[in-house]
């Protein structure tokens, strides 16, 4: 048993989609969340920048004494998972393998679509992960660079969001039976995505799928938390607290979240 918190990281509010599922499936666990909102989106950034920024978040979480790190961000997972894993002596988990495995399980036509940020699509990590497991599957990948800004600016219900989603996804409509939401921000646009793709297309939320693997790791390392009377989940953002709070409290359906601003640039373990 281990009551230390689980650390989650993302470029902004996207990782909340993982946090929501984690709190639902593993209610004994406490979480510390860092969203690098000030430097989001990560998708258009270079590999070097994404690696450096992810290390800032990892070191910040280590300073909070976490027992495990969840990269609740596909872009960070694609660029840094193996590097970070190698350096740390606590378990580190990403969202790509769980999303890819679930899509392989669900597809009936062997035609899977992946939508993600430019950096994730450029890395081709989903395609490679699926191909390693099954060469029979065709993967159609598509970058959706406008989605993250829509979510970060809390415009999910706007007319613009509707138009952007339907125009962006047009190349995939009618071509696949399973679509991986390969960016943790995208489940916040889920209903628009489903409407555009058609109700017969199965949407895979890679972050939510990762929670099953988190649970397996907690068991494997025997670090599940005890049930307690009170939990103090802590959320940190590198930008202003207000808009983060608006999205987080609605999405998690929890009021009065503990949310603080954090400076994480060049954060090192000694701080
Ligand atoms: N939520 C992130 C992901 O899963 C990053 C989005 C971004 O900052 O571009 O890829």
JSON list of C-alpha atoms and ligand atoms in Angstrom, two decimals, residues 10-11 41-43 73-75 117 148 183-185, ligand 1:
[
{"chain": "A", "resi": 10, "resn": "UNK", "atom": "CA", "xyz": [-0.40, 17.51, -19.89]},
{"chain": "A", "resi": 11, "resn": "UNK", "atom": "CA", "xyz": [0.18, 20.64, -21.93]},
{"chain": "A", "resi": 41, "resn": "UNK", "atom": "CA", "xyz": [-0.31, 23.86, -27.48]},
{"chain": "A", "resi": 42, "resn": "UNK", "atom": "CA", "xyz": [2.62, 21.47, -27.65]},
{"chain": "A", "resi": 43, "resn": "UNK", "atom": "CA", "xyz": [1.49, 20.00, -30.99]},
{"chain": "A", "resi": 73, "resn": "UNK", "atom": "CA", "xyz": [-0.67, 13.75, -23.11]},
{"chain": "A", "resi": 74, "resn": "UNK", "atom": "CA", "xyz": [-0.14, 11.87, -26.37]},
{"chain": "A", "resi": 75, "resn": "UNK", "atom": "CA", "xyz": [2.37, 14.41, -27.67]},
{"chain": "A", "resi": 117, "resn": "UNK", "atom": "CA", "xyz": [-1.56, 16.82, -32.84]},
{"chain": "A", "resi": 148, "resn": "UNK", "atom": "CA", "xyz": [-6.56, 22.00, -28.89]},
{"chain": "A", "resi": 183, "resn": "UNK", "atom": "CA", "xyz": [-4.92, 13.69, -28.08]},
{"chain": "A", "resi": 184, "resn": "UNK", "atom": "CA", "xyz": [-6.29, 13.93, -24.57]},
{"chain": "A", "resi": 185, "resn": "UNK", "atom": "CA", "xyz": [-7.99, 17.24, -25.38]},
{"chain": "B", "resi": 1, "resn": "LIG", "atom": "N1", "xyz": [-3.30, 16.92, -24.88]},
{"chain": "B", "resi": 1, "resn": "LIG", "atom": "C1", "xyz": [-2.13, 16.76, -25.62]},
{"chain": "B", "resi": 1, "resn": "LIG", "atom": "C2", "xyz": [-2.04, 15.47, -26.37]},
{"chain": "B", "resi": 1, "resn": "LIG", "atom": "O1", "xyz": [-2.63, 14.52, -25.94]},
{"chain": "B", "resi": 1, "resn": "LIG", "atom": "C3", "xyz": [-1.38, 17.91, -26.19]},
{"chain": "B", "resi": 1, "resn": "LIG", "atom": "C4", "xyz": [-2.11, 18.88, -27.03]},
{"chain": "B", "resi": 1, "resn": "LIG", "atom": "C5", "xyz": [-1.24, 20.07, -27.41]},
{"chain": "B", "resi": 1, "resn": "LIG", "atom": "O2", "xyz": [-0.79, 20.77, -26.52]},
{"chain": "B", "resi": 1, "resn": "LIG", "atom": "O3", "xyz": [-1.01, 20.29, -28.60]},
{"chain": "B", "resi": 1, "resn": "LIG", "atom": "O4", "xyz": [-1.37, 15.35, -27.35]}
]
